[in-house]
GROMACS .gro file of N, CA and C in nm:
model
  480
    1MET      N    1   1.797 -10.822 -11.049
    1MET     CA    2   1.699 -10.926 -11.016
    1MET      C    3   1.629 -10.885 -10.887
    2ARG      N    4   1.497 -10.902 -10.887
    2ARG     CA    5   1.418 -10.872 -10.768
    2ARG      C    6   1.389 -11.002 -10.693
    3ALA      N    7   1.359 -10.988 -10.565
    3ALA     CA    8   1.330 -11.105 -10.482
    3ALA      C    9   1.217 -11.073 -10.386
    4LEU      N   10   1.151 -11.178 -10.341
    4LEU     CA   11   1.045 -11.166 -10.242
    4LEU      C   12   1.076 -11.266 -10.131
    5THR      N   13   1.084 -11.217 -10.007
    5THR     CA   14   1.108 -11.303  -9.893
    5THR      C   15   0.975 -11.359  -9.844
    6ILE      N   16   0.973 -11.490  -9.823
    6ILE     CA   17   0.851 -11.560  -9.783
    6ILE      C   18   0.885 -11.645  -9.660
    7HIS      N   19   0.795 -11.644  -9.562
    7HIS     CA   20   0.816 -11.726  -9.442
    7HIS      C   21   0.823 -11.873  -9.479
    8ARG      N   22   0.917 -11.945  -9.419
    8ARG     CA   23   0.923 -12.090  -9.436
    8ARG      C   24   0.806 -12.153  -9.363
    9PRO      N   25   0.746 -12.259  -9.406
    9PRO     CA   26   0.780 -12.351  -9.514
    9PRO      C   27   0.712 -12.320  -9.647
   10TRP      N   28   0.648 -12.204  -9.661
   10TRP     CA   29   0.576 -12.172  -9.784
   10TRP      C   30   0.663 -12.181  -9.910
   11PRO      N   31   0.790 -12.137  -9.908
   11PRO     CA   32   0.871 -12.152 -10.030
   11PRO      C   33   0.883 -12.298 -10.075
   12TRP      N   34   0.883 -12.392  -9.981
   12TRP     CA   35   0.889 -12.534 -10.018
   12TRP      C   36   0.769 -12.570 -10.106
   13ALA      N   37   0.650 -12.521 -10.069
   13ALA     CA   38   0.529 -12.551 -10.145
   13ALA      C   39   0.532 -12.487 -10.284
   14ILE      N   40   0.603 -12.377 -10.297
   14ILE     CA   41   0.615 -12.310 -10.427
   14ILE      C   42   0.713 -12.384 -10.517
   15VAL      N   43   0.828 -12.424 -10.465
   15VAL     CA   44   0.933 -12.476 -10.552
   15VAL      C   45   0.945 -12.628 -10.556
   16HIS      N   46   0.887 -12.702 -10.458
   16HIS     CA   47   0.909 -12.846 -10.455
   16HIS      C   48   0.787 -12.933 -10.484
   17LEU      N   49   0.669 -12.878 -10.481
   17LEU     CA   50   0.552 -12.959 -10.515
   17LEU      C   51   0.542 -12.973 -10.667
   18PRO      N   52   0.485 -13.085 -10.714
   18PRO     CA   53   0.467 -13.099 -10.860
   18PRO      C   54   0.374 -12.990 -10.912
   19PRO      N   55   0.388 -12.952 -11.039
   19PRO     CA   56   0.309 -12.842 -11.094
   19PRO      C   57   0.158 -12.853 -11.069
   20SER      N   58   0.104 -12.973 -11.070
   20SER     CA   59  -0.041 -12.988 -11.050
   20SER      C   60  -0.086 -12.953 -10.908
   21HIS      N   61   0.005 -12.951 -10.814
   21HIS     CA   62  -0.030 -12.922 -10.674
   21HIS      C   63   0.046 -12.802 -10.618
   22ARG      N   64   0.133 -12.746 -10.696
   22ARG     CA   65   0.222 -12.638 -10.652
   22ARG      C   66   0.145 -12.517 -10.599
   23LYS      N   67   0.204 -12.452 -10.503
   23LYS     CA   68   0.151 -12.325 -10.453
   23LYS      C   69   0.186 -12.219 -10.558
   24GLY      N   70   0.094 -12.197 -10.649
   24GLY     CA   71   0.117 -12.105 -10.760
   24GLY      C   72   0.067 -11.965 -10.735
   25VAL      N   73   0.037 -11.935 -10.610
   25VAL     CA   74  -0.008 -11.801 -10.574
   25VAL      C   75   0.057 -11.764 -10.441
   26GLU      N   76   0.112 -11.646 -10.435
   26GLU     CA   77   0.171 -11.595 -10.311
   26GLU      C   78   0.080 -11.486 -10.256
   27ASN      N   79   0.021 -11.511 -10.140
   27ASN     CA   80  -0.075 -11.420 -10.080
   27ASN      C   81  -0.005 -11.299 -10.020
   28ARG      N   82  -0.057 -11.183 -10.052
   28ARG     CA   83  -0.002 -11.056 -10.006
   28ARG      C   84  -0.117 -10.960  -9.977
   29THR      N   85  -0.085 -10.851  -9.913
   29THR     CA   86  -0.186 -10.747  -9.889
   29THR      C   87  -0.173 -10.635  -9.991
   30TRP      N   88  -0.078 -10.645 -10.081
   30TRP     CA   89  -0.051 -10.542 -10.180
   30TRP      C   90  -0.029 -10.608 -10.316
   31PRO      N   91  -0.070 -10.538 -10.423
   31PRO     CA   92  -0.053 -10.596 -10.557
   31PRO      C   93   0.094 -10.591 -10.600
   32PRO      N   94   0.131 -10.679 -10.692
   32PRO     CA   95   0.268 -10.669 -10.743
   32PRO      C   96   0.283 -10.539 -10.822
   33PRO      N   97   0.397 -10.473 -10.811
   33PRO     CA   98   0.416 -10.353 -10.891
   33PRO      C   99   0.415 -10.389 -11.040
   34PRO      N  100   0.364 -10.301 -11.125
   34PRO     CA  101   0.359 -10.331 -11.269
   34PRO      C  102   0.495 -10.371 -11.326
   35SER      N  103   0.603 -10.319 -11.270
   35SER     CA  104   0.737 -10.348 -11.323
   35SER      C  105   0.777 -10.494 -11.305
   36ILE      N  106   0.715 -10.568 -11.216
   36ILE     CA  107   0.753 -10.708 -11.193
   36ILE      C  108   0.666 -10.805 -11.275
   37LEU      N  109   0.552 -10.757 -11.325
   37LEU     CA  110   0.464 -10.845 -11.402
   37LEU      C  111   0.534 -10.895 -11.528
   38GLY      N  112   0.535 -11.026 -11.546
   38GLY     CA  113   0.603 -11.087 -11.659
   38GLY      C  114   0.752 -11.108 -11.637
   39GLU      N  115   0.801 -11.069 -11.521
   39GLU     CA  116   0.943 -11.082 -11.491
   39GLU      C  117   0.968 -11.197 -11.395
   40ARG      N  118   1.090 -11.252 -11.401
   40ARG     CA  119   1.131 -11.355 -11.306
   40ARG      C  120   1.177 -11.287 -11.178
   41MET      N  121   1.143 -11.350 -11.067
   41MET     CA  122   1.193 -11.300 -10.939
   41MET      C  123   1.245 -11.418 -10.858
   42ALA      N  124   1.332 -11.388 -10.766
   42ALA     CA  125   1.388 -11.489 -10.678
   42ALA      C  126   1.291 -11.515 -10.563
   43ILE      N  127   1.277 -11.642 -10.526
   43ILE     CA  128   1.198 -11.681 -10.410
   43ILE      C  129   1.296 -11.698 -10.295
   44HIS      N  130   1.284 -11.612 -10.195
   44HIS     CA  131   1.375 -11.612 -10.081
   44HIS      C  132   1.303 -11.668  -9.959
   45ALA      N  133   1.359 -11.773  -9.902
   45ALA     CA  134   1.305 -11.833  -9.779
   45ALA      C  135   1.363 -11.759  -9.659
   46GLY      N  136   1.276 -11.690  -9.586
   46GLY     CA  137   1.320 -11.608  -9.474
   46GLY      C  138   1.350 -11.689  -9.348
   47LEU      N  139   1.391 -11.619  -9.246
   47LEU     CA  140   1.427 -11.685  -9.119
   47LEU      C  141   1.305 -11.736  -9.044
   48HIS      N  142   1.193 -11.665  -9.052
   48HIS     CA  143   1.073 -11.702  -8.976
   48HIS      C  144   1.016 -11.834  -9.028
   49PHE      N  145   0.978 -11.922  -8.934
   49PHE     CA  146   0.918 -12.049  -8.971
   49PHE      C  147   0.777 -12.055  -8.914
   50ASP      N  148   0.678 -12.074  -9.001
   50ASP     CA  149   0.536 -12.082  -8.965
   50ASP      C  150   0.497 -12.228  -8.949
   51ALA      N  151   0.512 -12.283  -8.828
   51ALA     CA  152   0.487 -12.425  -8.804
   51ALA      C  153   0.342 -12.464  -8.833
   52GLU      N  154   0.248 -12.372  -8.812
   52GLU     CA  155   0.107 -12.401  -8.838
   52GLU      C  156   0.080 -12.423  -8.987
   53ALA      N  157   0.167 -12.376  -9.072
   53ALA     CA  158   0.148 -12.391  -9.217
   53ALA      C  159   0.170 -12.534  -9.264
   54LEU      N  160   0.242 -12.614  -9.187
   54LEU     CA  161   0.275 -12.749  -9.231
   54LEU      C  162   0.150 -12.833  -9.260
   55ASP      N  163   0.049 -12.826  -9.173
   55ASP     CA  164  -0.075 -12.902  -9.196
   55ASP      C  165  -0.148 -12.853  -9.320
   56PHE      N  166  -0.152 -12.722  -9.339
   56PHE     CA  167  -0.219 -12.663  -9.455
   56PHE      C  168  -0.151 -12.712  -9.583
   57ILE      N  169  -0.018 -12.710  -9.584
   57ILE     CA  170   0.057 -12.754  -9.701
   57ILE      C  171   0.038 -12.904  -9.723
   58ALA      N  172   0.052 -12.983  -9.617
   58ALA     CA  173   0.040 -13.129  -9.630
   58ALA      C  174  -0.096 -13.169  -9.686
   59ALA      N  175  -0.202 -13.096  -9.650
   59ALA     CA  176  -0.336 -13.128  -9.698
   59ALA      C  177  -0.349 -13.105  -9.849
   60ARG      N  178  -0.260 -13.029  -9.908
   60ARG     CA  179  -0.267 -12.999 -10.051
   60ARG      C  180  -0.164 -13.077 -10.132
   61CYS      N  181  -0.087 -13.161 -10.066
   61CYS     CA  182   0.012 -13.244 -10.136
   61CYS      C  183  -0.058 -13.361 -10.203
   62PRO      N  184  -0.004 -13.406 -10.317
   62PRO     CA  185  -0.064 -13.524 -10.381
   62PRO      C  186  -0.046 -13.647 -10.293
   63ASP      N  187  -0.141 -13.740 -10.304
   63ASP     CA  188  -0.137 -13.862 -10.221
   63ASP      C  189  -0.007 -13.939 -10.240
   64ASP      N  190   0.047 -13.941 -10.360
   64ASP     CA  191   0.168 -14.017 -10.387
   64ASP      C  192   0.291 -13.928 -10.401
   65GLY      N  193   0.279 -13.802 -10.358
   65GLY     CA  194   0.388 -13.708 -10.376
   65GLY      C  195   0.462 -13.675 -10.249
   66PRO      N  196   0.550 -13.578 -10.257
   66PRO     CA  197   0.630 -13.540 -10.141
   66PRO      C  198   0.547 -13.468 -10.036
   67LEU      N  199   0.586 -13.485  -9.911
   67LEU     CA  200   0.528 -13.411  -9.800
   67LEU      C  201   0.634 -13.315  -9.750
   68PRO      N  202   0.592 -13.201  -9.695
   68PRO     CA  203   0.693 -13.105  -9.648
   68PRO      C  204   0.769 -13.162  -9.529
   69PRO      N  205   0.899 -13.137  -9.523
   69PRO     CA  206   0.973 -13.177  -9.404
   69PRO      C  207   0.912 -13.112  -9.280
   70LEU      N  208   0.914 -13.182  -9.168
   70LEU     CA  209   0.846 -13.133  -9.048
   70LEU      C  210   0.933 -13.043  -8.961
   71ARG      N  211   1.063 -13.050  -8.975
   71ARG     CA  212   1.151 -12.974  -8.887
   71ARG      C  213   1.198 -12.847  -8.955
   72PRO      N  214   1.198 -12.733  -8.883
   72PRO     CA  215   1.242 -12.606  -8.943
   72PRO      C  216   1.381 -12.614  -9.006
   73GLU      N  217   1.472 -12.689  -8.944
   73GLU     CA  218   1.608 -12.696  -8.999
   73GLU      C  219   1.614 -12.770  -9.132
   74SER      N  220   1.507 -12.839  -9.169
   74SER     CA  221   1.500 -12.906  -9.300
   74SER      C  222   1.450 -12.813  -9.410
   75HIS      N  223   1.418 -12.690  -9.373
   75HIS     CA  224   1.373 -12.589  -9.469
   75HIS      C  225   1.482 -12.481  -9.474
   76PRO      N  226   1.566 -12.483  -9.577
   76PRO     CA  227   1.678 -12.388  -9.582
   76PRO      C  228   1.630 -12.244  -9.597
   77THR      N  229   1.715 -12.154  -9.556
   77THR     CA  230   1.692 -12.012  -9.578
   77THR      C  231   1.773 -11.970  -9.701
   78GLY      N  232   1.747 -11.850  -9.749
   78GLY     CA  233   1.817 -11.798  -9.866
   78GLY      C  234   1.731 -11.812  -9.991
   79ILE      N  235   1.790 -11.786 -10.104
   79ILE     CA  236   1.717 -11.794 -10.231
   79ILE      C  237   1.710 -11.940 -10.273
   80VAL      N  238   1.588 -11.992 -10.283
   80VAL     CA  239   1.567 -12.135 -10.308
   80VAL      C  240   1.506 -12.163 -10.446
   81GLY      N  241   1.463 -12.060 -10.517
   81GLY     CA  242   1.401 -12.081 -10.646
   81GLY      C  243   1.375 -11.952 -10.719
   82MET      N  244   1.319 -11.968 -10.838
   82MET     CA  245   1.282 -11.855 -10.923
   82MET      C  246   1.140 -11.878 -10.974
   83ALA      N  247   1.069 -11.770 -10.998
   83ALA     CA  248   0.934 -11.779 -11.055
   83ALA      C  249   0.905 -11.652 -11.134
   84THR      N  250   0.814 -11.665 -11.229
   84THR     CA  251   0.768 -11.549 -11.305
   84THR      C  252   0.634 -11.504 -11.248
   85VAL      N  253   0.622 -11.375 -11.221
   85VAL     CA  254   0.497 -11.318 -11.172
   85VAL      C  255   0.412 -11.288 -11.296
   86VAL      N  256   0.302 -11.362 -11.313
   86VAL     CA  257   0.223 -11.350 -11.436
   86VAL      C  258   0.095 -11.269 -11.416
   87GLY      N  259   0.068 -11.226 -11.295
   87GLY     CA  260  -0.052 -11.148 -11.268
   87GLY      C  261  -0.087 -11.157 -11.122
   88TYR      N  262  -0.209 -11.116 -11.090
   88TYR     CA  263  -0.258 -11.129 -10.954
   88TYR      C  264  -0.409 -11.135 -10.953
   89ARG      N  265  -0.463 -11.181 -10.844
   89ARG     CA  266  -0.608 -11.186 -10.827
   89ARG      C  267  -0.640 -11.127 -10.691
   90ASN      N  268  -0.768 -11.092 -10.673
   90ASN     CA  269  -0.807 -11.035 -10.545
   90ASN      C  270  -0.927 -11.109 -10.488
   91SER      N  271  -0.961 -11.078 -10.364
   91SER     CA  272  -1.071 -11.146 -10.297
   91SER      C  273  -1.204 -11.124 -10.366
   92LEU      N  274  -1.222 -11.010 -10.431
   92LEU     CA  275  -1.348 -10.984 -10.502
   92LEU      C  276  -1.364 -11.084 -10.616
   93ASP      N  277  -1.256 -11.115 -10.688
   93ASP     CA  278  -1.262 -11.217 -10.793
   93ASP      C  279  -1.313 -11.349 -10.736
   94GLU      N  280  -1.258 -11.390 -10.621
   94GLU     CA  281  -1.298 -11.515 -10.557
   94GLU      C  282  -1.445 -11.510 -10.517
   95PHE      N  283  -1.488 -11.396 -10.462
   95PHE     CA  284  -1.628 -11.382 -10.420
   95PHE      C  285  -1.721 -11.393 -10.540
   96LEU      N  286  -1.691 -11.321 -10.647
   96LEU     CA  287  -1.777 -11.325 -10.765
   96LEU      C  288  -1.782 -11.465 -10.824
   97HIS      N  289  -1.668 -11.534 -10.824
   97HIS     CA  290  -1.665 -11.670 -10.877
   97HIS      C  291  -1.753 -11.761 -10.793
   98SER      N  292  -1.742 -11.752 -10.661
   98SER     CA  293  -1.818 -11.843 -10.575
   98SER      C  294  -1.968 -11.812 -10.577
   99VAL      N  295  -2.005 -11.686 -10.588
   99VAL     CA  296  -2.147 -11.649 -10.584
   99VAL      C  297  -2.213 -11.664 -10.721
  100HIS      N  298  -2.145 -11.618 -10.825
  100HIS     CA  299  -2.207 -11.612 -10.957
  100HIS      C  300  -2.154 -11.716 -11.055
  101GLY      N  301  -2.050 -11.789 -11.018
  101GLY     CA  302  -1.995 -11.889 -11.109
  101GLY      C  303  -1.945 -11.830 -11.239
  102LEU      N  304  -1.875 -11.718 -11.232
  102LEU     CA  305  -1.827 -11.650 -11.353
  102LEU      C  306  -1.704 -11.719 -11.408
  103ARG      N  307  -1.719 -11.842 -11.451
  103ARG     CA  308  -1.604 -11.921 -11.494
  103ARG      C  309  -1.534 -11.864 -11.616
  104GLY      N  310  -1.605 -11.800 -11.703
  104GLY     CA  311  -1.542 -11.745 -11.823
  104GLY      C  312  -1.463 -11.619 -11.796
  105ARG      N  313  -1.491 -11.550 -11.686
  105ARG     CA  314  -1.427 -11.421 -11.661
  105ARG      C  315  -1.329 -11.426 -11.545
  106VAL      N  316  -1.341 -11.524 -11.459
  106VAL     CA  317  -1.257 -11.533 -11.340
  106VAL      C  318  -1.194 -11.671 -11.337
  107ALA      N  319  -1.066 -11.677 -11.307
  107ALA     CA  320  -0.997 -11.806 -11.297
  107ALA      C  321  -1.063 -11.891 -11.188
  108PRO      N  322  -1.059 -12.022 -11.201
  108PRO     CA  323  -1.121 -12.108 -11.101
  108PRO      C  324  -1.057 -12.089 -10.963
  109ARG      N  325  -1.132 -12.126 -10.863
  109ARG     CA  326  -1.086 -12.112 -10.725
  109ARG      C  327  -0.954 -12.186 -10.706
  110ASN      N  328  -0.862 -12.121 -10.640
  110ASN     CA  329  -0.730 -12.177 -10.616
  110ASN      C  330  -0.720 -12.213 -10.468
  111PRO      N  331  -0.688 -12.339 -10.433
  111PRO     CA  332  -0.684 -12.378 -10.292
  111PRO      C  333  -0.574 -12.307 -10.212
  112TRP      N  334  -0.480 -12.245 -10.278
  112TRP     CA  335  -0.372 -12.174 -10.209
  112TRP      C  336  -0.406 -12.027 -10.184
  113PHE      N  337  -0.510 -11.977 -10.251
  113PHE     CA  338  -0.543 -11.835 -10.238
  113PHE      C  339  -0.626 -11.811 -10.113
  114VAL      N  340  -0.576 -11.724 -10.026
  114VAL     CA  341  -0.651 -11.684  -9.907
  114VAL      C  342  -0.668 -11.533  -9.900
  115GLY      N  343  -0.609 -11.461  -9.993
  115GLY     CA  344  -0.630 -11.318 -10.007
  115GLY      C  345  -0.554 -11.235  -9.905
  116PRO      N  346  -0.575 -11.107  -9.909
  116PRO     CA  347  -0.667 -11.036  -9.998
  116PRO      C  348  -0.620 -11.027 -10.143
  117LEU      N  349  -0.487 -11.035 -10.165
  117LEU     CA  350  -0.436 -11.035 -10.302
  117LEU      C  351  -0.342 -11.154 -10.319
  118GLY      N  352  -0.343 -11.213 -10.436
  118GLY     CA  353  -0.256 -11.326 -10.462
  118GLY      C  354  -0.175 -11.304 -10.587
  119TRP      N  355  -0.044 -11.305 -10.573
  119TRP     CA  356   0.045 -11.294 -10.687
  119TRP      C  357   0.048 -11.429 -10.756
  120LEU      N  358   0.023 -11.434 -10.885
  120LEU     CA  359   0.020 -11.559 -10.961
  120LEU      C  360   0.159 -11.590 -11.014
  121LEU      N  361   0.207 -11.710 -10.981
  121LEU     CA  362   0.343 -11.751 -11.015
  121LEU      C  363   0.342 -11.862 -11.119
  122ALA      N  364   0.433 -11.853 -11.214
  122ALA     CA  365   0.448 -11.954 -11.319
  122ALA      C  366   0.597 -11.975 -11.344
  123ASP      N  367   0.627 -12.075 -11.429
  123ASP     CA  368   0.765 -12.104 -11.468
  123ASP      C  369   0.856 -12.114 -11.345
  124VAL      N  370   0.811 -12.191 -11.246
  124VAL     CA  371   0.884 -12.205 -11.119
  124VAL      C  372   0.999 -12.303 -11.137
  125VAL      N  373   1.115 -12.264 -11.086
  125VAL     CA  374   1.234 -12.351 -11.091
  125VAL      C  375   1.297 -12.352 -10.952
  126ALA      N  376   1.316 -12.471 -10.897
  126ALA     CA  377   1.388 -12.486 -10.770
  126ALA      C  378   1.538 -12.484 -10.799
  127LEU      N  379   1.614 -12.412 -10.719
  127LEU     CA  380   1.759 -12.412 -10.733
  127LEU      C  381   1.815 -12.541 -10.674
  128PRO      N  382   1.920 -12.598 -10.734
  128PRO     CA  383   1.979 -12.720 -10.679
  128PRO      C  384   2.028 -12.702 -10.535
  129GLU      N  385   2.082 -12.586 -10.504
  129GLU     CA  386   2.130 -12.553 -10.370
  129GLU      C  387   2.085 -12.412 -10.336
  130PRO      N  388   2.037 -12.389 -10.214
  130PRO     CA  389   1.998 -12.252 -10.177
  130PRO      C  390   2.119 -12.158 -10.183
  131VAL      N  391   2.092 -12.035 -10.220
  131VAL     CA  392   2.196 -11.934 -10.223
  131VAL      C  393   2.177 -11.846 -10.099
  132VAL      N  394   2.278 -11.847 -10.013
  132VAL     CA  395   2.271 -11.773  -9.888
  132VAL      C  396   2.264 -11.624  -9.918
  133CYS      N  397   2.167 -11.560  -9.856
  133CYS     CA  398   2.146 -11.418  -9.879
  133CYS      C  399   2.052 -11.366  -9.772
  134LYS      N  400   2.079 -11.249  -9.722
  134LYS     CA  401   1.989 -11.185  -9.627
  134LYS      C  402   1.869 -11.130  -9.704
  135GLY      N  403   1.749 -11.150  -9.652
  135GLY     CA  404   1.628 -11.101  -9.717
  135GLY      C  405   1.589 -10.963  -9.669
  136ALA      N  406   1.471 -10.921  -9.710
  136ALA     CA  407   1.418 -10.790  -9.672
  136ALA      C  408   1.266 -10.794  -9.685
  137GLN      N  409   1.201 -10.696  -9.628
  137GLN     CA  410   1.057 -10.687  -9.644
  137GLN      C  411   1.026 -10.629  -9.781
  138GLY      N  412   0.908 -10.665  -9.832
  138GLY     CA  413   0.866 -10.615  -9.962
  138GLY      C  414   0.945 -10.680 -10.075
  139LEU      N  415   0.935 -10.621 -10.191
  139LEU     CA  416   1.009 -10.667 -10.308
  139LEU      C  417   1.143 -10.595 -10.304
  140TRP      N  418   1.253 -10.668 -10.309
  140TRP     CA  419   1.384 -10.607 -10.293
  140TRP      C  420   1.479 -10.653 -10.403
  141THR      N  421   1.587 -10.580 -10.419
  141THR     CA  422   1.684 -10.609 -10.524
  141THR      C  423   1.796 -10.696 -10.468
  142VAL      N  424   1.826 -10.804 -10.538
  142VAL     CA  425   1.930 -10.897 -10.499
  142VAL      C  426   2.066 -10.833 -10.529
  143PRO      N  427   2.161 -10.838 -10.433
  143PRO     CA  428   2.295 -10.784 -10.462
  143PRO      C  429   2.358 -10.854 -10.583
  144ALA      N  430   2.438 -10.780 -10.658
  144ALA     CA  431   2.495 -10.830 -10.784
  144ALA      C  432   2.573 -10.961 -10.766
  145GLU      N  433   2.653 -10.970 -10.659
  145GLU     CA  434   2.732 -11.092 -10.640
  145GLU      C  435   2.644 -11.212 -10.608
  146VAL      N  436   2.532 -11.190 -10.541
  146VAL     CA  437   2.436 -11.298 -10.512
  146VAL      C  438   2.361 -11.334 -10.640
  147GLU      N  439   2.326 -11.235 -10.718
  147GLU     CA  440   2.256 -11.260 -10.844
  147GLU      C  441   2.337 -11.353 -10.934
  148GLU      N  442   2.469 -11.333 -10.941
  148GLU     CA  443   2.554 -11.420 -11.022
  148GLU      C  444   2.544 -11.565 -10.975
  149LEU      N  445   2.545 -11.585 -10.844
  149LEU     CA  446   2.535 -11.721 -10.789
  149LEU      C  447   2.398 -11.782 -10.820
  150VAL      N  448   2.292 -11.702 -10.810
  150VAL     CA  449   2.156 -11.750 -10.838
  150VAL      C  450   2.145 -11.788 -10.986
  151LEU      N  451   2.196 -11.705 -11.074
  151LEU     CA  452   2.187 -11.735 -11.218
  151LEU      C  453   2.266 -11.861 -11.254
  152ALA      N  454   2.379 -11.884 -11.187
  152ALA     CA  455   2.454 -12.008 -11.210
  152ALA      C  456   2.374 -12.128 -11.163
  153GLN      N  457   2.307 -12.116 -11.047
  153GLN     CA  458   2.222 -12.223 -10.996
  153GLN      C  459   2.104 -12.247 -11.091
  154LEU      N  460   2.046 -12.139 -11.141
  154LEU     CA  461   1.933 -12.150 -11.233
  154LEU      C  462   1.974 -12.225 -11.360
  155ALA      N  463   2.091 -12.192 -11.412
  155ALA     CA  464   2.141 -12.261 -11.532
  155ALA      C  465   2.160 -12.410 -11.503
  156ALA      N  466   2.213 -12.441 -11.385
  156ALA     CA  467   2.233 -12.582 -11.348
  156ALA      C  468   2.100 -12.655 -11.335
  157ALA      N  469   2.000 -12.587 -11.277
  157ALA     CA  470   1.869 -12.648 -11.258
  157ALA      C  471   1.803 -12.676 -11.394
  158ARG      N  472   1.816 -12.585 -11.485
  158ARG     CA  473   1.755 -12.603 -11.617
  158ARG      C  474   1.827 -12.709 -11.700
  159ALA      N  475   1.957 -12.727 -11.675
  159ALA     CA  476   2.034 -12.827 -11.748
  159ALA      C  477   2.004 -12.968 -11.698
  160ALA      N  478   1.959 -12.977 -11.573
  160ALA     CA  479   1.933 -13.110 -11.513
  160ALA      C  480   1.808 -13.175 -11.568
   0.00000   0.00000   0.00000
């Protein structure tokens, strides 16, 4: 199983917002490797907390929905969810859409996309309890003993 470490509180927006408002794109400077496309990956909440992100996230929450917790200690670290990487988009797609309105060829503007590349996430599942695990930069492989714990959590989440 592969994983991607993301600064907190961004993982909260990926795994806890309702699907209609969910952060379904993870902004990166590099495209996802072809081997991960169509595959599930673990969403790992890293140690770094981006406090400035809270306002950005809160502005995209539904009026009657959850708001992100304000304190860093309310955002757990470790593997907090799973998602399937279904593709990616780039800033040129966004530019062409905004200038030429190429609705049939380019997906509509996504409020979470800030570029330059955005990994498109689908089939997102929040784990009932975070699985403690040290992260890494880039796309990394989850240790086998941690993967077993994540898969057990995933089964529990899907059964609920």
